CSV table of C-alpha atoms in Angstrom, one decimal:
chain,number,residue,atom,x,y,z
A,405,MET,CA,82.3,16.2,-67.7
A,406,ALA,CA,79.1,14.6,-66.3
A,407,LEU,CA,79.4,16.0,-63.0
A,408,ALA,CA,80.3,19.8,-64.2
A,409,LEU,CA,77.4,19.6,-66.7
A,410,GLY,CA,74.5,17.9,-65.1
A,411,GLY,CA,75.8,16.7,-61.1
A,412,LEU,CA,74.4,13.2,-60.1
A,413,GLY,CA,71.1,13.4,-62.2
A,414,LEU,CA,73.7,13.0,-65.3
A,415,LEU,CA,75.6,10.8,-63.6
A,416,GLN,CA,72.4,8.6,-62.9
A,417,GLY,CA,72.2,8.3,-66.8
A,418,ARG,CA,75.4,6.8,-66.9
A,419,VAL,CA,75.2,4.1,-64.1
A,420,ARG,CA,72.1,3.2,-66.1
A,421,LEU,CA,73.8,2.6,-69.3
A,422,ALA,CA,76.7,0.7,-67.1
A,423,ALA,CA,73.8,-1.5,-65.5
A,424,ALA,CA,72.3,-2.3,-68.9
A,425,ALA,CA,75.8,-3.1,-70.5
A,426,ALA,CA,76.4,-5.7,-67.6
A,427,ALA,CA,73.2,-7.3,-66.9
A,428,THR,CA,72.9,-10.4,-69.1
A,429,SER,CA,69.7,-11.6,-67.1
A,430,SER,CA,66.7,-10.6,-65.1
A,431,LEU,CA,68.9,-10.8,-62.1
A,432,GLY,CA,70.0,-7.0,-62.5
A,433,ARG,CA,66.6,-5.1,-61.1
A,434,PRO,CA,66.4,-1.9,-61.3
A,435,GLY,CA,67.9,0.4,-58.6
A,436,ARG,CA,66.2,3.4,-56.9
A,437,ARG,CA,66.3,6.6,-58.6
A,438,ALA,CA,69.2,8.5,-58.0
A,439,PRO,CA,68.8,12.3,-56.4
A,440,VAL,CA,69.4,15.5,-58.9
A,441,GLN,CA,71.3,18.1,-58.2
A,442,GLY,CA,70.4,21.8,-58.7
A,443,THR,CA,71.2,25.1,-57.4
A,444,ALA,CA,71.1,25.9,-53.5
A,445,ALA,CA,67.3,26.4,-52.1
A,446,THR,CA,68.3,28.0,-48.5
A,447,ALA,CA,64.9,30.0,-48.5
A,448,ALA,CA,62.8,27.4,-49.6
A,449,LEU,CA,64.5,25.1,-46.6
A,450,ARG,CA,64.1,27.6,-43.9
A,451,SER,CA,60.3,28.1,-44.8
A,452,ALA,CA,59.9,24.3,-44.4
A,453,GLY,CA,60.8,24.3,-40.7
A,454,ARG,CA,57.7,26.6,-40.1
A,455,SER,CA,54.3,25.1,-39.8
A,456,TYR,CA,51.7,26.3,-42.4
A,457,GLY,CA,48.1,25.4,-43.4
A,458,SER,CA,44.7,25.1,-41.9
A,459,GLU,CA,46.3,22.2,-39.3
A,460,ALA,CA,49.5,24.2,-38.4
A,461,LYS,CA,50.0,24.9,-34.5
A,462,GLU,CA,51.7,27.6,-33.0
A,463,GLU,CA,55.2,25.5,-32.6
A,464,GLU,CA,57.2,24.7,-35.5
A,465,GLU,CA,56.1,20.9,-36.1
A,466,LEU,CA,59.1,20.4,-38.3
A,467,ARG,CA,62.4,22.4,-37.1
A,468,VAL,CA,65.3,22.9,-39.8
A,469,ARG,CA,68.5,23.9,-38.6
A,470,TYR,CA,71.9,24.8,-40.3
A,471,LEU,CA,74.5,24.1,-37.9
A,472,ASP,CA,77.5,26.3,-37.6
A,473,ASP,CA,81.0,26.4,-36.9
A,474,GLU,CA,83.0,22.7,-36.5
A,475,HIS,CA,79.5,21.6,-37.7
A,476,LYS,CA,78.8,23.3,-40.6
A,477,GLY,CA,77.6,21.6,-43.3
A,478,ILE,CA,75.2,19.4,-41.0
A,479,VAL,CA,71.4,19.9,-40.9
A,480,VAL,CA,69.5,18.8,-38.8
A,481,LEU,CA,65.8,18.1,-39.1
A,482,GLY,CA,64.0,17.7,-35.9
A,483,LEU,CA,60.1,16.5,-35.2
A,484,ASN,CA,58.5,18.6,-33.1
A,485,ARG,CA,54.5,17.5,-32.6
A,486,SER,CA,54.5,16.9,-28.5
A,487,HIS,CA,50.9,17.0,-28.6
A,488,ALA,CA,50.6,14.2,-30.9
A,489,LYS,CA,54.0,12.2,-30.2
A,490,ASN,CA,55.4,13.3,-33.5
A,491,ALA,CA,52.9,11.2,-35.2
A,492,LEU,CA,52.7,11.9,-38.9
A,493,ASN,CA,49.9,13.8,-40.5
A,494,LYS,CA,49.2,15.9,-43.7
A,495,ASN,CA,50.7,18.7,-42.5
A,496,ILE,CA,54.0,17.3,-41.6
A,497,LEU,CA,54.2,15.0,-44.6
A,498,LYS,CA,53.9,18.3,-46.5
A,499,MET,CA,56.6,20.1,-44.6
A,500,MET,CA,58.9,17.1,-44.7
A,501,SER,CA,58.7,16.9,-48.4
A,502,LYS,CA,59.4,20.6,-48.8
A,503,ALA,CA,62.4,20.5,-46.6
A,504,VAL,CA,63.9,17.4,-48.5
A,505,ASP,CA,63.5,18.9,-51.7
A,506,ALA,CA,65.3,21.7,-50.7
A,507,LEU,CA,68.1,20.0,-49.1
A,508,LYS,CA,68.6,17.5,-52.3
A,509,SER,CA,69.6,20.8,-54.3
A,510,ASP,CA,71.7,22.3,-51.7
A,511,LYS,CA,75.5,21.8,-52.3
A,512,LYS,CA,76.4,23.4,-49.1
A,513,VAL,CA,74.6,20.2,-47.5
A,514,ARG,CA,77.1,17.5,-46.4
A,515,THR,CA,75.0,15.5,-43.9
A,516,VAL,CA,71.5,15.5,-42.4
A,517,ILE,CA,70.2,14.0,-39.2
A,518,PHE,CA,66.8,13.3,-38.4
A,519,ARG,CA,65.9,13.4,-34.5
A,520,SER,CA,63.0,14.2,-32.1
A,521,GLU,CA,62.5,17.6,-30.6
A,522,VAL,CA,60.2,15.9,-28.0
A,523,PRO,CA,61.5,13.9,-25.1
A,524,GLY,CA,61.0,10.4,-24.9
A,525,ILE,CA,59.8,9.7,-28.5
A,526,PHE,CA,61.0,9.7,-32.0
A,527,CYS,CA,57.8,9.0,-33.7
A,528,ALA,CA,54.7,7.2,-32.8
A,529,GLY,CA,53.9,6.4,-36.6
A,530,ALA,CA,51.0,7.6,-38.5
A,531,ASP,CA,48.4,10.2,-36.9
A,532,LEU,CA,45.4,7.5,-36.1
A,533,LYS,CA,43.2,10.4,-34.8
A,534,GLU,CA,43.3,12.2,-38.2
A,535,ARG,CA,43.1,9.3,-40.1
A,536,ALA,CA,40.0,8.3,-38.3
A,537,LYS,CA,38.3,11.1,-39.6
A,538,MET,CA,39.6,10.6,-43.3
A,539,HIS,CA,37.2,8.5,-46.2
A,540,ALA,CA,38.8,5.2,-47.4
A,541,SER,CA,40.2,6.7,-50.4
A,542,GLU,CA,42.1,9.7,-48.4
A,543,VAL,CA,43.6,7.0,-46.3
A,544,SER,CA,45.2,5.4,-49.6
A,545,SER,CA,46.1,8.7,-50.6
A,546,PHE,CA,47.9,9.5,-47.3
A,547,VAL,CA,49.5,6.4,-47.1
A,548,SER,CA,50.9,7.1,-50.8
A,549,LYS,CA,52.0,10.3,-49.6
A,550,ALA,CA,53.8,9.1,-46.7
A,551,ARG,CA,55.4,6.1,-48.9
A,552,ALA,CA,56.7,8.9,-51.2
A,553,THR,CA,58.0,11.5,-48.7
A,554,ILE,CA,59.9,8.8,-47.0
A,555,ASN,CA,61.5,7.5,-50.1
A,556,GLU,CA,62.8,11.1,-51.2
A,557,MET,CA,64.3,11.1,-47.8
A,558,ALA,CA,66.2,7.7,-48.5
A,559,ASN,CA,67.1,9.3,-51.8
A,560,LEU,CA,68.8,12.2,-50.6
A,561,PRO,CA,72.4,12.4,-52.0
A,562,VAL,CA,74.2,13.1,-48.6
A,563,PRO,CA,74.6,10.6,-45.9
A,564,THR,CA,71.6,10.5,-43.7
A,565,ILE,CA,71.3,9.6,-39.9
A,566,ALA,CA,68.4,8.7,-37.8
A,567,ALA,CA,69.0,9.6,-34.0
A,568,ILE,CA,66.2,7.5,-32.2
A,569,ASP,CA,66.3,8.9,-28.6
A,570,GLY,CA,62.7,7.5,-28.1
A,571,THR,CA,60.0,5.4,-29.3
A,572,ALA,CA,60.0,4.9,-33.1
A,573,LEU,CA,56.8,2.7,-34.3
A,574,GLY,CA,55.5,2.0,-37.6
A,575,GLY,CA,56.0,5.0,-39.8
A,576,GLY,CA,58.2,6.6,-37.3
A,577,LEU,CA,60.6,3.3,-37.7
A,578,GLU,CA,59.9,3.5,-41.3
A,579,LEU,CA,61.4,6.9,-41.5
A,580,ALA,CA,64.5,5.9,-39.5
A,581,LEU,CA,64.9,2.7,-42.1
A,582,ALA,CA,64.7,5.0,-45.1
A,583,CYS,CA,68.1,6.6,-43.4
A,584,ASP,CA,71.2,5.4,-44.2
A,585,ILE,CA,72.7,4.9,-40.2
A,586,ARG,CA,70.8,4.8,-37.2
A,587,VAL,CA,71.7,5.4,-33.6
A,588,ALA,CA,69.5,4.6,-30.7
A,589,ALA,CA,69.4,5.3,-27.0
A,590,SER,CA,69.6,1.8,-25.2
A,591,SER,CA,66.0,2.6,-23.5
A,592,ALA,CA,64.5,3.6,-27.0
A,593,LYS,CA,61.7,1.3,-28.1
A,594,MET,CA,61.0,0.2,-31.8
A,595,GLY,CA,59.0,-1.9,-33.7
A,596,LEU,CA,56.8,-2.5,-37.0
A,597,VAL,CA,53.4,-2.9,-34.8
A,598,GLU,CA,51.0,-2.4,-37.8
A,599,THR,CA,49.5,-6.3,-37.8
A,600,LYS,CA,48.0,-5.3,-34.5
A,601,LEU,CA,45.6,-3.0,-36.2
A,602,ALA,CA,44.8,-5.4,-39.1
A,603,ILE,CA,47.0,-3.7,-41.5
A,604,ILE,CA,50.9,-4.0,-42.9
A,605,PRO,CA,53.7,-1.3,-42.9
A,606,GLY,CA,52.7,0.5,-45.9
A,607,ALA,CA,55.6,3.3,-45.9
A,608,GLY,CA,58.5,0.8,-47.1
A,609,GLY,CA,58.7,-1.3,-43.8
A,610,THR,CA,58.1,-4.8,-45.4
A,611,GLN,CA,60.8,-4.0,-48.1
A,612,ARG,CA,63.5,-1.8,-45.9
A,613,LEU,CA,63.3,-4.1,-42.7
A,614,PRO,CA,64.2,-7.6,-44.5
A,615,ARG,CA,66.9,-5.7,-46.5
A,616,THR,CA,68.5,-4.5,-43.4
A,617,ILE,CA,68.0,-7.3,-40.7
A,618,GLY,CA,67.4,-10.4,-43.3
A,619,VAL,CA,64.2,-11.9,-44.0
A,620,SER,CA,63.3,-14.6,-41.9
A,621,LEU,CA,64.0,-11.9,-38.7
A,622,ALA,CA,61.9,-9.5,-40.3
A,623,LYS,CA,58.8,-11.4,-41.2
A,624,GLU,CA,59.2,-12.5,-37.4
A,625,LEU,CA,59.0,-9.1,-36.2
A,626,ILE,CA,56.1,-7.8,-38.5
A,627,PHE,CA,54.3,-10.9,-37.8
A,628,SER,CA,54.6,-10.6,-34.0
A,629,ALA,CA,54.3,-6.6,-34.0
A,630,ARG,CA,57.1,-7.1,-31.6
A,631,VAL,CA,59.0,-4.0,-30.1
A,632,VAL,CA,62.4,-4.2,-29.2
A,633,ASP,CA,64.9,-1.8,-27.2
A,634,GLY,CA,68.0,-0.4,-28.4
A,635,GLU,CA,70.3,-3.0,-27.3
A,636,GLU,CA,68.3,-5.7,-29.0
A,637,ALA,CA,67.9,-3.8,-31.9
A,638,LYS,CA,71.6,-3.5,-32.2
A,639,SER,CA,72.3,-7.2,-31.7
A,640,ILE,CA,69.9,-8.1,-34.7
A,641,GLY,CA,71.6,-5.1,-36.8
A,642,LEU,CA,68.5,-2.6,-37.1
A,643,ILE,CA,70.8,0.0,-35.6
A,644,SER,CA,74.5,0.8,-36.0
A,645,HIS,CA,75.2,2.2,-32.5
A,646,VAL,CA,73.3,1.8,-29.2
A,647,VAL,CA,74.2,4.5,-26.4
A,648,GLU,CA,73.1,4.8,-22.7
A,649,GLN,CA,70.7,7.5,-22.3
A,650,ASN,CA,71.7,10.9,-20.6
A,651,GLU,CA,69.9,13.3,-18.4
A,652,ALA,CA,69.0,15.4,-21.4
A,653,GLY,CA,67.3,12.7,-23.2
A,654,ASP,CA,69.5,13.4,-26.4
A,655,ALA,CA,72.2,10.7,-26.6
A,656,ALA,CA,71.3,9.3,-29.7
A,657,TYR,CA,71.3,12.9,-31.3
A,658,ARG,CA,74.8,13.7,-30.0
A,659,ARG,CA,76.4,10.3,-31.1
A,660,ALA,CA,74.9,11.2,-34.5
A,661,LEU,CA,76.3,14.4,-34.3
A,662,ALA,CA,79.8,13.0,-33.8
A,663,LEU,CA,79.3,10.4,-36.4
A,664,ALA,CA,78.4,13.1,-38.9
A,665,LYS,CA,81.5,15.2,-37.9
A,666,GLU,CA,83.5,12.6,-38.9
A,667,PHE,CA,82.0,12.6,-42.6
A,668,LEU,CA,82.7,16.4,-42.9
A,669,PRO,CA,86.4,16.4,-43.7
A,670,GLN,CA,85.8,13.6,-46.7
A,671,GLY,CA,85.3,15.0,-50.3
A,672,PRO,CA,81.5,15.9,-50.9
A,673,VAL,CA,81.3,14.7,-54.3
A,674,ALA,CA,83.0,11.6,-53.4
A,675,MET,CA,80.5,11.0,-50.6
A,676,ARG,CA,77.3,11.5,-52.9
A,677,VAL,CA,78.7,9.2,-55.7
A,678,ALA,CA,79.6,6.7,-53.2
A,679,LYS,CA,75.9,6.7,-51.8
A,680,LEU,CA,74.8,6.4,-55.2
A,681,ALA,CA,77.0,3.4,-56.1
A,682,ILE,CA,76.0,1.6,-52.9
A,683,ASN,CA,72.3,2.1,-52.9
A,684,GLN,CA,72.1,1.2,-56.8
A,685,GLY,CA,74.3,-1.8,-56.4
A,686,MET,CA,72.3,-3.2,-53.6
A,687,GLU,CA,69.7,-3.5,-56.2
A,688,VAL,CA,71.6,-5.5,-58.7
A,689,ASP,CA,73.6,-8.7,-59.2
A,690,LEU,CA,77.6,-8.3,-58.6
A,691,VAL,CA,78.5,-7.9,-62.1
A,692,THR,CA,76.2,-5.2,-62.9
A,693,GLY,CA,77.1,-3.5,-59.1
A,694,LEU,CA,80.8,-3.6,-60.1
A,695,ALA,CA,80.0,-1.8,-63.4
A,696,ILE,CA,77.8,0.8,-61.6
A,697,GLU,CA,80.9,1.1,-59.2
A,698,GLU,CA,83.2,1.8,-62.4
A,699,ALA,CA,80.8,4.4,-64.1
A,700,CYS,CA,80.5,6.2,-60.2
A,701,TYR,CA,84.3,6.2,-59.9
A,702,ALA,CA,85.1,7.6,-63.1
A,703,GLN,CA,83.0,10.4,-62.1
A,704,THR,CA,85.5,11.4,-59.4
A,705,ILE,CA,88.6,11.7,-61.4
A,706,PRO,CA,88.0,15.1,-63.4
A,707,THR,CA,86.6,16.7,-60.1
A,708,LYS,CA,88.8,19.9,-58.4
A,709,ASP,CA,88.0,17.6,-55.0
A,710,ARG,CA,90.1,14.9,-56.4
A,711,ILE,CA,92.8,17.3,-57.1
A,712,GLU,CA,92.6,19.3,-54.0
A,713,GLY,CA,92.6,15.5,-52.0
A,714,LEU,CA,96.0,14.7,-53.9
A,715,LEU,CA,97.6,17.9,-53.2
A,716,ALA,CA,96.8,18.1,-49.7
A,717,PHE,CA,98.0,14.6,-49.1
A,718,LYS,CA,101.4,15.5,-50.9
A,719,GLU,CA,101.3,18.7,-48.9
A,720,LYS,CA,100.6,16.9,-45.4
A,721,ARG,CA,97.7,19.2,-44.8
A,722,PRO,CA,94.0,19.0,-44.2
A,723,PRO,CA,91.9,19.3,-47.5
A,724,ARG,CA,90.0,22.3,-48.3
A,725,TYR,CA,87.0,20.7,-50.5
A,726,LYS,CA,84.6,22.6,-52.2
A,727,GLY,CA,82.1,20.2,-53.5
A,728,GLU,CA,83.0,20.8,-57.3
């Protein structure tokens, strides 16, 4: 069957065929690329958590942690550039890209949480000090790399959660917008502030923000470069959950962890296929979207996960999924 032969990569082809068959007009826009399954790459992922290159600091600028015990299956990516407020530079983009590349091919990963290891800050956006030293052509290349890396994050096959315990501006908010779910502390600050610098969001902000909160409100926030707190972000639909900050400064992370734990008991293949169906379906008309759902649903029928789920229900016990 499709999943046994090639995982979600082959399923993507089936989804595209379904979309093509259902599309009767130009309303069926192409969806995002589906993630490709492969063999686990744990060693590569762990190496991605170490700083490297000429710009590397002694600290680990991106910490990659596989959680254990009751949280097994959850991977936490922690930004840790305290000296630069987690600003995105060339080095950390390389590390993020390498980590995401390993995560997408590791079937043991069930959910990914993006957080900050630096108190009071999620990500301040692009590293403007580094950018000031770049030639104009280098700036264009850097923005393209940032856009590609964040897009790779958006295309991870498993659920992703952004835990915003501090300020998320510019590229920092664009990073969070690429996640499936966003959780923030009420004291957190968020905004796409690029117009203050006479530029526009360049890593997906102009596209993902209106898809998240609506076109008119997204224009208002980008045109004004307004920064909102967690409460307002929740009221406009920018985040899914808002929590009061705690003394440790990690309230959003703790809420994200609890949410990720809710995902763990569910069928791994079903979770990945559901994300694919939703992501691609949101980019097309309803008729095409229903065809995509049909193609994705069909891929859950032959899996061992489905058999185990039905058996567990019959025997009134928790299922023991293996993601096959």
